[in-house]
Short mmCIF file of C-alpha atoms and ligand atoms in Angstrom, two decimals:
data_model
loop_
_atom_site.label_atom_id
_atom_site.label_comp_id
_atom_site.label_asym_id
_atom_site.label_seq_id
_atom_site.Cartn_x
_atom_site.Cartn_y
_atom_site.Cartn_z
CA MET A 1 -165.42 93.50 -57.40
CA SER A 2 -167.80 90.56 -57.62
CA ASP A 3 -171.02 90.93 -59.60
CA ALA A 4 -172.77 89.09 -56.76
CA LEU A 5 -172.50 92.30 -54.73
CA PHE A 6 -175.19 93.90 -56.89
CA ASP A 7 -177.09 90.78 -57.92
CA LEU A 8 -180.88 90.98 -57.57
CA GLU A 9 -181.69 87.82 -59.57
CA GLY A 10 -185.10 86.45 -58.57
CA LYS A 11 -185.77 89.09 -55.90
CA VAL A 12 -189.29 90.50 -55.79
CA ALA A 13 -189.38 94.30 -55.77
CA VAL A 14 -192.56 96.27 -55.06
CA LEU A 15 -192.61 99.97 -55.94
CA THR A 16 -195.39 102.27 -54.82
CA GLY A 17 -195.91 105.19 -57.17
CA GLY A 18 -194.27 102.91 -59.75
CA GLY A 19 -196.18 104.58 -62.57
CA GLY A 20 -194.34 107.86 -61.91
CA VAL A 21 -191.37 109.39 -63.67
CA LEU A 22 -188.65 108.70 -61.11
CA VAL A 23 -190.04 105.47 -59.66
CA GLY A 24 -190.85 104.10 -63.12
CA ALA A 25 -187.17 104.48 -64.00
CA MET A 26 -186.24 102.74 -60.73
CA ALA A 27 -188.57 99.86 -61.63
CA MET A 28 -186.86 99.41 -64.99
CA ALA A 29 -183.44 99.44 -63.34
CA LEU A 30 -184.38 96.84 -60.73
CA GLY A 31 -185.83 94.62 -63.46
CA ARG A 32 -182.68 94.95 -65.58
CA GLN A 33 -180.67 93.87 -62.55
CA GLY A 34 -182.65 90.61 -62.35
CA ALA A 35 -185.52 91.47 -59.99
CA ARG A 36 -189.16 90.57 -60.59
CA VAL A 37 -191.05 93.84 -60.39
CA VAL A 38 -194.47 94.81 -59.07
CA ILE A 39 -195.70 98.30 -59.96
CA MET A 40 -198.22 99.65 -57.48
CA ASP A 41 -199.96 102.87 -58.37
CA ARG A 42 -203.29 104.58 -57.87
CA GLU A 43 -203.46 105.34 -61.60
CA PRO A 44 -204.02 102.27 -63.79
CA THR A 45 -202.86 103.98 -66.99
CA ALA A 46 -199.54 105.06 -65.46
CA ALA A 47 -198.99 101.64 -63.90
CA ASN A 48 -199.77 99.78 -67.12
CA GLU A 49 -197.52 102.01 -69.17
CA VAL A 50 -194.51 101.08 -67.00
CA LEU A 51 -195.64 97.43 -66.94
CA GLY A 52 -195.61 97.42 -70.77
CA ARG A 53 -192.05 98.79 -70.81
CA LEU A 54 -190.89 96.16 -68.30
CA ARG A 55 -192.46 93.29 -70.20
CA SER A 56 -191.14 94.53 -73.53
CA GLU A 57 -187.66 93.90 -72.10
CA GLY A 58 -188.65 90.40 -70.96
CA ILE A 59 -188.75 91.38 -67.27
CA GLU A 60 -191.20 89.38 -65.15
CA ALA A 61 -193.59 91.99 -63.80
CA ASP A 62 -197.09 92.83 -62.63
CA ALA A 63 -199.05 96.05 -62.10
CA ILE A 64 -201.50 96.48 -59.26
CA VAL A 65 -203.82 99.41 -58.76
CA ALA A 66 -203.50 100.31 -55.09
CA ASP A 67 -203.73 103.40 -52.92
CA VAL A 68 -200.93 103.80 -50.37
CA LEU A 69 -203.36 105.55 -48.02
CA LYS A 70 -205.86 102.67 -47.96
CA ARG A 71 -204.82 99.70 -45.89
CA ASP A 72 -207.45 97.40 -47.48
CA SER A 73 -206.10 98.13 -50.90
CA LEU A 74 -202.54 97.39 -49.70
CA GLU A 75 -203.63 94.12 -48.08
CA ASP A 76 -205.32 93.08 -51.36
CA ALA A 77 -202.09 93.85 -53.18
CA VAL A 78 -200.10 91.71 -50.74
CA SER A 79 -202.43 88.73 -51.34
CA ARG A 80 -201.98 89.03 -55.08
CA ILE A 81 -198.20 89.42 -54.79
CA LEU A 82 -197.93 86.38 -52.50
CA SER A 83 -199.98 84.22 -54.84
CA ASN A 84 -198.09 85.38 -57.96
CA PHE A 85 -194.55 85.75 -56.62
CA GLY A 86 -194.55 84.12 -53.17
CA ARG A 87 -192.77 86.94 -51.35
CA CYS A 88 -191.58 90.56 -51.25
CA ASP A 89 -187.86 91.24 -50.85
CA ILE A 90 -187.69 94.94 -51.69
CA LEU A 91 -190.16 97.76 -51.04
CA VAL A 92 -189.60 101.18 -52.59
CA ASN A 93 -191.93 103.75 -51.04
CA GLY A 94 -192.07 106.01 -54.07
CA ALA A 95 -195.59 107.44 -54.03
CA GLY A 96 -195.37 111.06 -52.96
CA GLY A 97 -195.37 114.61 -54.13
CA ASN A 98 -196.44 118.18 -53.55
CA LYS A 99 -199.66 120.03 -54.43
CA LYS A 100 -199.99 123.53 -55.85
CA GLU A 101 -202.68 124.41 -53.28
CA ALA A 102 -200.22 123.60 -50.46
CA THR A 103 -197.57 125.97 -51.85
CA THR A 104 -197.30 129.63 -50.89
CA GLY A 105 -197.16 132.18 -53.69
CA PRO A 106 -198.27 135.68 -54.71
CA ASP A 107 -201.93 134.61 -54.53
CA LEU A 108 -201.72 132.29 -51.54
CA SER A 109 -200.15 133.33 -48.26
CA PHE A 110 -199.00 130.98 -45.51
CA PHE A 111 -201.97 132.21 -43.43
CA ASP A 112 -204.48 131.08 -46.04
CA LEU A 113 -203.05 127.69 -47.04
CA PRO A 114 -206.04 125.34 -46.93
CA GLU A 115 -205.86 122.70 -44.21
CA GLN A 116 -207.15 120.09 -46.64
CA ALA A 117 -204.25 120.64 -49.06
CA LEU A 118 -201.67 120.54 -46.24
CA ARG A 119 -203.22 117.35 -44.88
CA PHE A 120 -203.16 115.81 -48.36
CA VAL A 121 -199.42 116.44 -48.76
CA MET A 122 -198.51 115.32 -45.23
CA ASP A 123 -200.59 112.16 -45.55
CA LEU A 124 -199.39 111.19 -49.01
CA ASN A 125 -195.70 111.60 -48.21
CA LEU A 126 -195.55 110.39 -44.61
CA LEU A 127 -198.48 108.07 -43.96
CA GLY A 128 -198.22 106.89 -47.57
CA SER A 129 -194.81 105.43 -46.70
CA ILE A 130 -195.67 104.21 -43.20
CA LEU A 131 -198.74 102.16 -44.22
CA PRO A 132 -197.00 100.16 -46.99
CA SER A 133 -194.03 99.64 -44.63
CA GLN A 134 -196.42 98.12 -42.08
CA VAL A 135 -198.09 95.84 -44.59
CA PHE A 136 -194.96 94.70 -46.47
CA GLY A 137 -192.69 95.00 -43.42
CA ARG A 138 -194.79 92.31 -41.71
CA LEU A 139 -193.88 89.90 -44.52
CA MET A 140 -190.20 90.84 -44.17
CA ALA A 141 -190.38 90.35 -40.39
CA LYS A 142 -191.74 86.82 -40.91
CA ARG A 143 -188.95 85.94 -43.39
CA LYS A 144 -186.38 87.84 -41.31
CA GLU A 145 -185.02 89.65 -44.35
CA GLY A 146 -185.90 92.48 -46.68
CA VAL A 147 -185.02 95.97 -47.78
CA ILE A 148 -187.10 99.13 -47.65
CA VAL A 149 -186.11 102.29 -49.49
CA ASN A 150 -188.02 105.48 -48.78
CA ILE A 151 -187.93 108.40 -51.18
CA SER A 152 -187.20 111.59 -49.30
CA SER A 153 -186.06 114.87 -50.81
CA MET A 154 -183.34 117.47 -50.53
CA ASN A 155 -185.82 119.74 -48.75
CA SER A 156 -185.87 117.32 -45.80
CA PHE A 157 -182.44 118.56 -44.62
CA ARG A 158 -183.29 122.25 -44.88
CA PRO A 159 -186.77 123.38 -45.88
CA LEU A 160 -187.22 125.05 -49.24
CA THR A 161 -189.30 128.21 -49.45
CA LYS A 162 -192.96 127.92 -50.49
CA ILE A 163 -193.43 124.14 -50.06
CA ILE A 164 -194.19 123.96 -46.36
CA GLY A 165 -196.12 120.69 -46.08
CA TYR A 166 -193.89 118.82 -48.50
CA SER A 167 -190.73 119.91 -46.66
CA ALA A 168 -192.15 118.93 -43.28
CA ALA A 169 -193.38 115.57 -44.56
CA LYS A 170 -190.03 114.68 -46.17
CA ALA A 171 -188.18 115.68 -42.98
CA ALA A 172 -190.49 113.28 -41.17
CA ILE A 173 -189.61 110.58 -43.72
CA ASN A 174 -185.93 110.86 -42.74
CA ASN A 175 -186.85 110.45 -39.09
CA PHE A 176 -189.13 107.51 -39.93
CA THR A 177 -186.33 105.88 -41.95
CA GLN A 178 -184.00 105.96 -38.95
CA TRP A 179 -186.75 104.84 -36.60
CA LEU A 180 -187.82 101.87 -38.69
CA ALA A 181 -184.21 100.81 -39.40
CA VAL A 182 -183.54 100.55 -35.66
CA HIS A 183 -186.90 98.92 -34.93
CA MET A 184 -186.53 96.22 -37.58
CA ALA A 185 -182.92 95.39 -36.73
CA GLN A 186 -183.55 95.20 -32.99
CA ASN A 187 -186.91 93.46 -32.98
CA TYR A 188 -187.03 91.28 -36.10
CA SER A 189 -183.75 90.81 -37.93
CA PRO A 190 -180.49 92.62 -38.65
CA ASP A 191 -181.12 91.53 -42.24
CA ILE A 192 -184.05 93.90 -42.64
CA ARG A 193 -182.57 97.21 -43.76
CA VAL A 194 -184.32 100.56 -44.14
CA ASN A 195 -182.74 103.51 -45.95
CA ALA A 196 -183.80 106.52 -47.98
CA ILE A 197 -182.73 108.42 -51.07
CA ALA A 198 -183.03 112.21 -51.04
CA PRO A 199 -183.21 113.37 -54.67
CA GLY A 200 -182.28 116.95 -55.39
CA PHE A 201 -183.98 118.76 -58.24
CA PHE A 202 -185.36 116.68 -61.05
CA GLU A 203 -187.48 118.21 -63.76
CA THR A 204 -190.66 116.14 -63.58
CA THR A 205 -194.40 116.60 -63.86
CA GLN A 206 -194.88 117.39 -60.20
CA ASN A 207 -192.42 120.30 -59.92
CA LYS A 208 -192.53 121.68 -63.46
CA PHE A 209 -194.74 124.59 -62.39
CA LEU A 210 -192.07 125.75 -59.96
CA LEU A 211 -189.09 125.39 -62.30
CA ARG A 212 -190.38 126.58 -65.66
CA ASP A 213 -192.82 129.21 -66.87
CA GLU A 214 -195.98 127.37 -67.94
CA LYS A 215 -196.32 129.40 -71.15
CA THR A 216 -192.77 130.01 -72.34
CA GLY A 217 -190.96 126.99 -70.88
CA GLU A 218 -188.20 129.37 -69.72
CA LEU A 219 -186.63 128.79 -66.29
CA THR A 220 -188.46 130.61 -63.49
CA ALA A 221 -186.48 132.75 -61.06
CA ARG A 222 -186.65 129.79 -58.69
CA GLY A 223 -185.43 127.41 -61.39
CA LYS A 224 -182.44 129.69 -62.04
CA GLN A 225 -181.72 129.99 -58.33
CA ILE A 226 -181.68 126.21 -58.01
CA LEU A 227 -179.22 125.75 -60.84
CA ASP A 228 -177.03 128.53 -59.39
CA HIS A 229 -176.93 126.55 -56.13
CA THR A 230 -176.25 123.18 -57.75
CA PRO A 231 -172.48 122.86 -58.19
CA MET A 232 -173.01 120.38 -61.04
CA GLY A 233 -175.09 123.05 -62.81
CA ARG A 234 -178.01 120.95 -64.01
CA PHE A 235 -181.27 119.30 -62.93
CA GLY A 236 -181.12 115.56 -62.29
CA THR A 237 -182.42 112.92 -64.66
CA PRO A 238 -184.22 109.79 -63.41
CA GLU A 239 -181.19 107.66 -64.37
CA ASP A 240 -179.07 109.63 -61.88
CA LEU A 241 -180.87 107.82 -59.05
CA ILE A 242 -180.25 104.30 -60.26
CA GLY A 243 -176.75 103.60 -58.95
CA THR A 244 -177.71 104.63 -55.43
CA LEU A 245 -180.90 102.58 -55.51
CA ILE A 246 -179.19 99.40 -56.76
CA TRP A 247 -176.47 99.81 -54.14
CA LEU A 248 -178.98 100.28 -51.30
CA VAL A 249 -181.13 97.26 -52.18
CA SER A 250 -178.27 94.88 -53.03
CA PRO A 251 -175.89 92.81 -50.88
CA ALA A 252 -173.30 95.54 -51.45
CA ALA A 253 -175.07 97.61 -48.78
CA ARG A 254 -175.59 94.74 -46.33
CA PHE A 255 -174.16 96.72 -43.33
CA VAL A 256 -175.99 99.94 -44.27
CA THR A 257 -179.23 100.83 -42.53
CA GLY A 258 -180.91 104.01 -41.31
CA ILE A 259 -179.24 106.43 -43.72
CA VAL A 260 -180.56 109.05 -46.14
CA VAL A 261 -178.42 109.40 -49.26
CA PRO A 262 -178.52 112.75 -51.07
CA VAL A 263 -178.44 112.49 -54.87
CA ASP A 264 -178.43 116.17 -55.68
CA GLY A 265 -175.46 117.30 -57.79
CA GLY A 266 -173.90 118.83 -54.67
CA PHE A 267 -176.86 121.11 -53.77
CA SER A 268 -176.83 120.19 -50.07
CA ALA A 269 -173.06 120.65 -49.79
CA TYR A 270 -173.03 124.17 -51.20
CA SER A 271 -173.47 127.16 -48.90
CA GLY A 272 -174.09 129.46 -51.85
CA VAL A 273 -170.77 131.28 -51.36
P1 NAD B 1 -194.67 111.38 -60.09
O1 NAD B 1 -195.67 112.43 -59.75
O2 NAD B 1 -194.14 111.28 -61.48
O3 NAD B 1 -195.24 109.97 -59.70
C1 NAD B 1 -195.88 109.71 -58.50
C2 NAD B 1 -196.75 108.49 -58.72
O4 NAD B 1 -197.39 108.20 -57.48
C3 NAD B 1 -197.86 108.73 -59.77
O5 NAD B 1 -197.84 107.71 -60.74
C4 NAD B 1 -199.14 108.71 -58.94
O6 NAD B 1 -200.24 108.15 -59.63
C5 NAD B 1 -198.72 107.85 -57.76
N1 NAD B 1 -199.54 108.11 -56.59
C6 NAD B 1 -199.93 109.33 -56.13
N2 NAD B 1 -200.70 109.17 -55.05
C7 NAD B 1 -200.78 107.83 -54.82
C8 NAD B 1 -201.44 107.04 -53.84
N3 NAD B 1 -202.19 107.61 -52.87
N4 NAD B 1 -201.33 105.70 -53.90
C9 NAD B 1 -200.59 105.12 -54.89
N5 NAD B 1 -199.96 105.83 -55.84
C10 NAD B 1 -200.04 107.17 -55.80
O7 NAD B 1 -193.49 111.53 -59.01
P2 NAD B 1 -191.93 111.38 -59.19
O8 NAD B 1 -191.42 112.66 -59.71
O9 NAD B 1 -191.62 110.08 -59.84
O10 NAD B 1 -191.51 111.32 -57.65
C11 NAD B 1 -191.35 110.10 -56.96
C12 NAD B 1 -190.92 110.37 -55.54
O11 NAD B 1 -189.74 111.19 -55.55
C13 NAD B 1 -191.94 111.15 -54.72
O12 NAD B 1 -191.93 110.67 -53.39
C14 NAD B 1 -191.43 112.56 -54.75
O13 NAD B 1 -191.89 113.29 -53.65
C15 NAD B 1 -189.95 112.30 -54.70
N6 NAD B 1 -189.11 113.41 -55.19
C16 NAD B 1 -189.26 113.94 -56.42
C17 NAD B 1 -188.43 114.95 -56.84
C18 NAD B 1 -188.58 115.58 -58.20
O14 NAD B 1 -187.79 116.49 -58.49
N7 NAD B 1 -189.51 115.10 -59.00
C19 NAD B 1 -187.43 115.46 -56.00
C20 NAD B 1 -187.30 114.89 -54.74
C21 NAD B 1 -188.13 113.86 -54.35
#
């Protein structure tokens, strides 16, 4: 197999939520594969920490503080990216997550979930991918090429208990991925591809409170249940996502658009029996 299939030399990759655990690892992987990398994150400390790691490996990179829910801030980021790098070839819509206040539990019933928390989760995960796709997708439409990768979740196929807003928003991301793939190919260029990755269960900051007891660090009942339903018998690590990401953004996937790839240790394939 030719190395050119996975070559990203000189490509410019922009990652929203790039200061995060999973997306930070994706940024490193894209850089190691030859891409120039732009970390976009609302949190300057998180963004700069990943930027430092990229630069320490000699990867050409920048970090921009931007909010995926504020169009002005995204437009400012585009101006800076165009003046520093001249273009955007790859967009990873990585900013996303759940919120404790939008999660049912012993002290919070479905009937009492605050509207504000539900809105926050829906907006961050859905609108927070649509707005950057508009702003960066316009650049791709002009150049008639580009790749967008959305980050969905296993709970988009079948909702998980407790996390109502997050499940609904990620299901909407799958639908949006298909919609945008068709729209871009039909209206702008067949060389603009849009796909998504649906990670299974990864032990990270945002879901720790559901998987492990805050005090003891032991698995919660839910954490145990998840491992029981994961044929591979473990949580994922950020590196588990890399092969799928590199494949989706590289020429190797040039006839692939509109799909959602589960990376979940077999969770979605297992009926539990
Ligand atoms: P994380 O919480 O470690 O990082 C998310 C990053 O997004 C943070 O650096 C945060 O500052 C940034 N961010 C939040 N709101 C933002 C905004 N409005 N504008 C710009 N940046 C913003 O998350 P992660 O674990 O790396 O997850 C990355 C993606 O993977 C998310 O979409 C998440 O929903 C999805 N996912 C995670 C898991 C998991 O197990 N962790 C599983 C499935 C899917």
